[in-house]
Amino acid sequence: MKRYHHLAACILALSALISSAHAAQQEALKMRWEVLNNDVSKPEAHTRARLSVTALRGHALPAQGWSLYFNIAYGVVTGPLDGNLMIEQVGGGMYRVRPTTGFKGLKAGSTLHVDYDYTGLLIKMERAPAGPYLVYDATPDVGHAVSDYQIVLPTRATQLQRPQDRHALVTPQDTYRRNAQAALLPAAALPPVFPTPLALKMGAGRVQLVRAPQVISGPGLKYETAFARALFARYLPQGDTSHAPLPLRLRIGAVDAQQSPEAYELSISGDDGINITGNTAAGVARGLQSLHDLLPLPSPGATQIELQELEVIDAPRFAYRGFQLDVARNFQPKEVVLKTLDLMATYKLNKLHFHITDDEGWRLEIPGLPELTSIGAVRGHSAKAGVRLPPAYGSGPRADDPHGSGYYTRADYIEILRYAAARHIEVIPEIEMPGHARAAVKAMEARYHRMQAAGESGAAQYLLSDFNDRSVYRSPQEYNDHVINPGLESSYAFIDHVVGEIAALHREAGAPLKTMHVGGDELPHGAWEKSPLAQALMQREKLAGVADLWDYFYHRVDGIVRKHGMYASGWEELGARRSTQEGAQQLPNPRFTQRGFSLYVWNNTPGNEDFAYRLANAGYDIVLAPVTNMYLDMAANGNPEEPGVNWGAYLELDTVYGFKPLGAQLTEAGRQHIRGLEATLFSETIRNSAQLDYLMMPRLLALAERAWAPDPAWAQAVDSTQAAALQRSAWSGFVNTLGQRVLPRLDLERGDVAYRIAPPGLLLEGGKVLVNHVLPGLTLRYTTDGSTPTARSKPVTGPIAAKGSISAAAFDRTGRAGLVARIVNR
């Protein structure tokens, strides 16, 4: 196995050297992309876009013998283009433009305009070409990255045309009115603990600390003891040793009337010090996070702190409070995962749904199957099939791109597991199947061909594809060769091997797996229908159709998972009766209701709004991850400058906060099957950790509040007017807490979380500009000449009377600016 790792490392290093050399010597082009117009005049609305390609000095583009490659998510109209050019889909989201007969070349210094169309309107910039590179026919294995590439945001009316629907542009005035739903509250009126606790009773006195408390802890609290000491060390100097330190007692014991293992009691008093009791160590850890909330914001030179006397009894509303991190489509290094776990622990989340495999990447070392990482974890250009995966989501031609390529070694993964376990976070790995499996399928095909060529036995042992399959299908990601075939015994051998190795990693880390997420998402219609091996299996097992074949497949997968001591989790399709009609309403599958499956339900789109509740009523355990409320890869709104996707919804902060988990359609038995909530973040548009932070935060805090805090009064109110008033009051408390306490603490203590700072709202009224923000408490600054505000610009202290082009932005405690809003005051 080691020789394969060494070989893979050598290939990566050699590829990087070759790519770097060619990039340095032959940077031939620069590119610019823009929307020309959105055409909404016909029922089949579409967008025309333009790639402007400029040949750099000394690098003319010949009449023939080249192709320009790039990734586009979906929806490109392929075929001949003006100017004797052709646009073609290479596979998945990979496209290329090449010359046809009659193209006369491009002189050095000249610009070529490549105009092409999208089906449907292009609203979000995630459909712009990404990761462009040039390949010459004479050197087909070499991709020359186009590093000078500019995406121009739409600004003209013709570029921004769209129907009057959910994609409407959000103006500064719209934002102002939305922000006005919350009032600015004094700090003393804010809830002192986040998320909102079950019960909190304020005392009359205050306790002063001039030195760190003396931590006194019972058994089983090693991590919590270290956390408590580190917590106060950052706030207090060692202090005057002549004063006896206040005791901070940590212990495991029964919390009154609370059964949750994460329940805790916290008390602060001058007479008895600080006491935290948890039903388990996890409860003590959650209590320490609440104590953390009660400490004042860090202040340079502070020599003492003061705490309010109080008593808290707290427990989470839901046992499952999760976040799904996708590292398959774009990879994130181990350090980013550890940072994410820190954030989750801070806000009392307890499940990391770790999306480590997909069509575009396999991100975990599996002993015995080195191709999963030497091929399935590497993306880059190659003229030969089976060398690596193609570029995706803008990863470009180089095989050493840090987000297109990469994986966790066994040691990395064990470190992640132990880090999570210390913070009482369960890591639930997801191995996508039978769809979304192209990385595995292609890696195992390469393994087969390598072993066949070498004359080695067992080449087909882990093969996942039927080479004679003529099924016609296409996934939402535009793949037609990415599905595990259920007609091969080798498919089940592969799954058994992978599940067993991952379970062994968890045991070695001291965090045994309770469940594994086994995918089930988006098997495209048409898959398996013309596979001879699948058809033979159906005949042997007397299966009536593909729906029965699906059940057979997951019956076998469930058996494998159970053999390794776990229960199966998966997307809702795992518990749905598969329909042969595309777009048909899904129905609960009665065959698996007694298997103990845990289903993650994302689909609450029109026609399926109540599907999660119907599944729960049928007996399935449910984690709610609705796309219209909890998919954090969705953009905040339809404005071009907002990153993210929009196929399911737009998610502003209040969209996440306003989710009501328990629908009226639930039976009493069904309510017992709702395990909790999960925020989901797929990484198609995430090329670095700052983009991850932007989409994740602060919306993850709304998920934390909704999953931990008791069911709010506004969600229970029957009268709509009363419910609206209650929700507005609660919303004011939430956003003020974030703006005045939670996010400032994050800035001052960490300073490395580039959360979204929304643009301010602006409104002209009485000749003055009114300014507000969704997070009261952030500093607002403005200019009057249209320039972008900086940390030195004038602060907003009230209505702005100045005339001119008013630009305003919010700033965090580190001086980092958010998006700018502009309005003209004549």
Coordinates of N, CA, C and O in Angstrom, one line a residue, residues 191-301:
P191 N -30.8 38.6 26.3 CA -30.6 37.3 27.0 C -29.1 37.1 27.2 O -28.3 37.2 26.3
P192 N -28.7 36.7 28.5 CA -27.2 36.6 28.7 C -26.6 35.3 28.2 O -25.4 35.2 28.2
V193 N -27.4 34.3 27.9 CA -26.9 33.0 27.5 C -27.4 32.7 26.1 O -28.6 33.0 25.8
F194 N -26.5 32.2 25.2 CA -26.9 31.8 23.9 C -26.5 30.4 23.6 O -25.4 30.0 23.9
P195 N -27.4 29.5 23.0 CA -28.8 29.8 22.6 C -29.6 30.0 23.9 O -29.2 29.7 25.0
T196 N -30.9 30.4 23.7 CA -31.8 30.7 24.8 C -31.9 29.5 25.7 O -32.3 28.4 25.2
P197 N -31.7 29.6 27.0 CA -31.7 28.5 27.9 C -33.2 28.1 28.3 O -34.1 28.9 28.1
L198 N -33.3 26.9 28.8 CA -34.6 26.4 29.2 C -35.2 27.3 30.4 O -36.4 27.7 30.3
A199 N -34.4 27.6 31.4 CA -34.8 28.4 32.5 C -33.6 29.2 33.1 O -32.6 28.6 33.3
L200 N -33.8 30.5 33.3 CA -32.8 31.3 33.9 C -33.4 32.2 34.9 O -34.4 32.9 34.6
K201 N -32.8 32.3 36.1 CA -33.2 33.1 37.2 C -32.1 34.0 37.6 O -31.1 33.6 38.0
M202 N -32.3 35.3 37.4 CA -31.2 36.3 37.8 C -31.3 36.5 39.3 O -32.3 36.7 39.9
G203 N -30.1 36.6 39.9 CA -29.9 37.0 41.3 C -29.8 38.5 41.5 O -29.7 39.2 40.5
A204 N -29.7 38.9 42.7 CA -29.6 40.3 43.0 C -28.2 40.8 43.0 O -28.0 42.0 42.7
G205 N -27.3 40.0 43.4 CA -25.9 40.4 43.6 C -25.0 40.2 42.4 O -25.4 39.7 41.4
R206 N -23.8 40.7 42.5 CA -22.7 40.5 41.5 C -21.5 40.0 42.2 O -21.2 40.2 43.4
V207 N -20.7 39.2 41.4 CA -19.5 38.6 42.0 C -18.3 39.1 41.2 O -18.3 39.1 40.0
Q208 N -17.3 39.6 42.0 CA -16.1 40.2 41.4 C -15.0 39.1 41.4 O -14.8 38.5 42.4
L209 N -14.3 39.0 40.3 CA -13.1 38.1 40.3 C -11.9 38.9 39.9 O -11.9 39.6 38.9
V210 N -10.9 38.8 40.7 CA -9.6 39.5 40.5 C -8.5 38.5 40.0 O -7.4 38.9 39.6
R211 N -8.9 37.2 40.2 CA -8.0 36.2 39.7 C -8.9 35.0 39.2 O -10.0 35.0 39.5
A212 N -8.3 34.1 38.5 CA -9.0 33.0 37.9 C -9.5 32.1 39.0 O -8.9 31.9 40.1
P213 N -10.7 31.6 38.8 CA -11.3 30.7 39.9 C -10.4 29.4 40.0 O -9.7 29.0 39.1
Q214 N -10.6 28.8 41.1 CA -9.9 27.5 41.4 C -10.9 26.4 40.8 O -12.0 26.3 41.3
V215 N -10.5 25.7 39.8 CA -11.3 24.7 39.2 C -11.2 23.4 40.0 O -10.1 22.8 40.2
I216 N -12.4 22.9 40.5 CA -12.5 21.7 41.3 C -13.4 20.8 40.5 O -14.6 21.1 40.3
S217 N -12.9 19.7 40.0 CA -13.7 18.8 39.1 C -13.7 17.4 39.6 O -12.7 16.9 40.2
G218 N -14.7 16.7 39.2 CA -14.9 15.3 39.5 C -14.3 14.4 38.4 O -13.7 14.9 37.4
P219 N -14.4 13.1 38.5 CA -13.8 12.2 37.5 C -14.6 12.3 36.2 O -15.7 12.7 36.1
G220 N -13.8 12.0 35.1 CA -14.4 12.0 33.8 C -14.6 13.4 33.1 O -15.3 13.5 32.2
L221 N -13.8 14.4 33.7 CA -14.0 15.7 33.2 C -12.6 16.3 32.8 O -12.4 17.5 33.0
K222 N -11.8 15.5 32.2 CA -10.4 16.0 31.9 C -10.5 17.2 30.9 O -9.9 18.2 31.1
Y223 N -11.2 17.0 29.8 CA -11.3 18.1 28.8 C -12.0 19.3 29.4 O -11.6 20.5 29.2
E224 N -13.1 19.1 30.1 CA -13.8 20.2 30.7 C -13.0 21.0 31.7 O -13.1 22.3 31.7
T225 N -12.2 20.3 32.5 CA -11.3 21.0 33.4 C -10.3 21.9 32.7 O -10.1 23.1 33.1
A226 N -9.7 21.4 31.7 CA -8.7 22.1 30.9 C -9.4 23.3 30.2 O -8.8 24.4 30.2
F227 N -10.6 23.1 29.7 CA -11.3 24.2 29.1 C -11.6 25.3 30.1 O -11.5 26.5 29.7
A228 N -12.1 25.0 31.3 CA -12.4 26.0 32.3 C -11.2 26.8 32.6 O -11.3 28.0 32.8
R229 N -10.1 26.1 32.8 CA -8.9 26.9 33.2 C -8.4 27.8 32.0 O -8.1 29.0 32.3
A230 N -8.5 27.3 30.8 CA -8.1 28.2 29.7 C -9.1 29.3 29.5 O -8.7 30.4 29.1
L231 N -10.4 29.1 29.8 CA -11.4 30.1 29.6 C -11.1 31.4 30.4 O -11.1 32.5 29.9
F232 N -10.7 31.2 31.7 CA -10.5 32.3 32.6 C -9.1 32.9 32.4 O -8.8 34.1 32.6
A233 N -8.1 32.0 31.9 CA -6.8 32.5 31.7 C -6.7 33.6 30.7 O -5.9 34.5 30.7
R234 N -7.6 33.6 29.7 CA -7.6 34.6 28.7 C -8.2 35.9 29.1 O -8.1 37.0 28.5
Y235 N -8.9 35.9 30.3 CA -9.6 37.1 30.8 C -8.9 37.7 32.0 O -9.0 38.9 32.2
L236 N -8.3 36.9 32.8 CA -7.7 37.4 34.1 C -6.3 37.1 34.2 O -5.8 36.0 33.8
P237 N -5.5 38.1 34.7 CA -4.1 37.8 35.1 C -4.1 36.8 36.3 O -5.2 36.5 36.9
Q238 N -3.0 36.4 36.7 CA -2.9 35.5 37.9 C -3.5 36.2 39.1 O -4.0 35.5 40.0
G239 N -3.3 37.5 39.2 CA -4.0 38.2 40.3 C -3.2 38.1 41.6 O -2.1 37.5 41.7
D240 N -3.8 38.8 42.6 CA -3.2 38.8 43.9 C -3.5 37.5 44.7 O -4.6 37.2 45.0
T241 N -2.4 36.8 44.9 CA -2.6 35.5 45.6 C -3.0 35.6 47.0 O -3.2 34.6 47.7
S242 N -3.0 36.8 47.6 CA -3.5 37.0 48.9 C -5.0 36.8 49.1 O -5.5 36.6 50.2
H243 N -5.7 36.9 47.9 CA -7.1 36.7 47.9 C -7.4 35.2 47.6 O -6.9 34.7 46.6
A244 N -8.2 34.6 48.3 CA -8.6 33.2 48.0 C -9.4 33.2 46.7 O -10.3 34.0 46.6
P245 N -9.1 32.3 45.8 CA -9.8 32.3 44.5 C -11.2 31.7 44.7 O -11.5 30.9 45.6
L246 N -12.1 32.2 43.9 CA -13.5 31.7 43.9 C -13.5 30.3 43.4 O -12.8 30.0 42.4
P247 N -14.2 29.3 44.0 CA -14.2 28.0 43.5 C -15.1 27.9 42.2 O -16.2 28.5 42.1
L248 N -14.7 27.1 41.3 CA -15.5 26.7 40.1 C -15.6 25.2 40.1 O -14.6 24.5 39.8
R249 N -16.7 24.7 40.5 CA -16.9 23.2 40.7 C -17.6 22.6 39.5 O -18.6 23.1 39.1
L250 N -17.0 21.6 39.0 CA -17.6 20.8 37.8 C -17.8 19.4 38.3 O -16.9 18.8 38.8
R251 N -19.0 18.9 38.0 CA -19.3 17.5 38.4 C -20.4 17.0 37.6 O -21.2 17.7 37.0
I252 N -20.4 15.6 37.5 CA -21.4 14.9 36.8 C -22.4 14.4 37.9 O -22.1 13.8 38.9
G253 N -23.7 14.8 37.6 CA -24.7 14.4 38.6 C -26.1 14.6 37.9 O -26.2 15.2 36.9
A254 N -27.1 14.2 38.6 CA -28.5 14.3 38.0 C -28.9 15.8 38.0 O -28.8 16.5 39.0
V255 N -29.4 16.2 36.9 CA -30.0 17.5 36.8 C -31.5 17.4 37.0 O -32.2 16.6 36.3
D256 N -32.1 18.2 37.8 CA -33.4 18.1 38.2 C -34.4 18.1 37.0 O -34.5 19.0 36.3
A257 N -35.2 17.0 36.9 CA -36.3 16.9 36.0 C -35.8 16.9 34.5 O -36.7 17.0 33.6
Q258 N -34.5 16.7 34.2 CA -34.0 16.7 32.9 C -33.4 15.4 32.5 O -32.5 14.9 33.2
Q259 N -33.8 14.8 31.4 CA -33.2 13.5 31.0 C -32.1 13.6 30.0 O -31.4 12.6 29.8
S260 N -32.0 14.7 29.3 CA -31.0 14.8 28.2 C -29.6 14.6 28.8 O -29.3 15.2 29.8
P261 N -28.8 13.9 28.1 CA -27.4 13.8 28.6 C -26.7 15.1 28.5 O -25.6 15.3 29.2
E262 N -27.2 16.1 27.8 CA -26.6 17.4 27.7 C -27.2 18.4 28.6 O -26.8 19.6 28.6
A263 N -28.1 18.0 29.5 CA -28.7 18.9 30.5 C -27.6 19.3 31.5 O -26.7 18.6 31.8
Y264 N -27.8 20.6 32.0 CA -26.8 21.0 33.0 C -27.5 22.1 33.9 O -28.6 22.6 33.6
E265 N -26.9 22.2 35.1 CA -27.3 23.3 36.0 C -26.1 24.2 36.2 O -25.0 23.7 36.3
L266 N -26.3 25.5 36.1 CA -25.2 26.5 36.4 C -25.7 27.5 37.4 O -26.8 28.0 37.3
S267 N -24.9 27.7 38.4 CA -25.2 28.7 39.4 C -23.9 29.5 39.7 O -22.8 29.0 39.7
I268 N -24.2 30.8 39.9 CA -23.1 31.8 40.3 C -23.6 32.5 41.5 O -24.7 33.1 41.5
S269 N -22.8 32.5 42.6 CA -23.2 33.3 43.8 C -21.9 33.6 44.5 O -20.9 33.0 44.4
G270 N -22.0 34.8 45.2 CA -20.8 35.2 46.0 C -20.5 34.3 47.2 O -19.4 34.1 47.6
D271 N -21.5 33.6 47.7 CA -21.3 32.7 48.8 C -20.8 31.3 48.4 O -19.9 30.8 49.1
D272 N -21.2 30.8 47.3 CA -20.9 29.4 46.9 C -20.1 29.3 45.7 O -19.8 28.2 45.2
G273 N -19.7 30.4 45.1 CA -18.9 30.3 43.9 C -19.7 29.9 42.6 O -20.9 30.2 42.5
I274 N -19.0 29.3 41.7 CA -19.6 28.9 40.4 C -19.7 27.4 40.5 O -18.7 26.7 40.7
N275 N -20.9 26.9 40.1 CA -21.1 25.4 40.1 C -21.8 25.0 38.8 O -22.8 25.6 38.4
I276 N -21.2 24.0 38.2 CA -21.8 23.4 37.0 C -22.0 21.9 37.2 O -21.0 21.2 37.5
T277 N -23.2 21.5 37.1 CA -23.5 20.0 37.2 C -24.2 19.6 35.9 O -25.1 20.3 35.4
G278 N -23.7 18.5 35.3 CA -24.3 18.0 34.1 C -24.7 16.6 34.2 O -24.0 15.8 35.0
N279 N -25.7 16.2 33.5 CA -26.1 14.8 33.5 C -25.0 13.9 33.0 O -24.8 12.7 33.4
T280 N -24.1 14.4 32.1 CA -22.9 13.7 31.7 C -21.9 14.8 31.5 O -22.1 16.0 31.7
A281 N -20.7 14.3 31.0 CA -19.6 15.3 30.7 C -20.0 16.3 29.6 O -19.6 17.4 29.6
A282 N -20.9 15.8 28.7 CA -21.4 16.7 27.7 C -22.2 17.8 28.3 O -22.1 18.9 27.8
G283 N -23.0 17.5 29.3 CA -23.8 18.5 29.9 C -22.9 19.6 30.6 O -23.1 20.8 30.6
V284 N -21.8 19.1 31.3 CA -20.9 20.0 31.9 C -20.3 20.9 30.8 O -20.1 22.1 31.0
A285 N -19.9 20.3 29.7 CA -19.3 21.1 28.6 C -20.3 22.2 28.1 O -19.9 23.3 27.8
R286 N -21.6 21.8 28.0 CA -22.5 22.9 27.5 C -22.7 23.9 28.6 O -22.8 25.1 28.2
G287 N -22.6 23.6 29.8 CA -22.7 24.6 30.9 C -21.5 25.5 30.9 O -21.7 26.7 31.2
L288 N -20.4 25.0 30.6 CA -19.2 25.8 30.5 C -19.3 26.8 29.3 O -18.8 28.0 29.4
Q289 N -19.9 26.4 28.2 CA -20.1 27.4 27.1 C -21.1 28.5 27.6 O -20.9 29.6 27.2
S290 N -22.1 28.1 28.4 CA -23.0 29.2 28.9 C -22.2 30.1 29.8 O -22.4 31.3 29.8
L291 N -21.3 29.6 30.7 CA -20.5 30.4 31.5 C -19.6 31.3 30.7 O -19.5 32.5 31.0
H292 N -19.1 30.8 29.6 CA -18.4 31.6 28.6 C -19.2 32.8 28.2 O -18.7 33.9 28.1
D293 N -20.5 32.6 27.8 CA -21.3 33.7 27.4 C -21.5 34.8 28.5 O -21.7 35.9 28.1
L294 N -21.4 34.4 29.7 CA -21.7 35.3 30.8 C -20.5 36.2 31.1 O -20.6 37.2 31.8
L295 N -19.3 35.8 30.6 CA -18.1 36.6 30.8 C -18.2 37.9 30.0 O -18.8 37.9 28.9
P296 N -17.7 39.0 30.5 CA -17.7 40.2 29.7 C -16.8 40.1 28.4 O -15.9 39.2 28.4
L297 N -17.1 40.9 27.4 CA -16.3 40.9 26.2 C -14.8 41.2 26.6 O -14.6 42.1 27.5
P298 N -13.9 40.6 26.0 CA -12.5 40.9 26.3 C -12.2 42.4 26.1 O -12.6 43.1 25.2
S299 N -11.4 42.9 27.1 CA -11.0 44.3 27.1 C -9.6 44.4 27.5 O -9.2 43.9 28.5
P300 N -8.7 45.1 26.6 CA -7.3 45.2 26.9 C -7.1 45.9 28.3 O -7.7 46.9 28.6
G301 N -6.2 45.3 29.0 CA -5.8 45.9 30.3 C -6.8 45.6 31.5 O -6.5 46.1 32.6

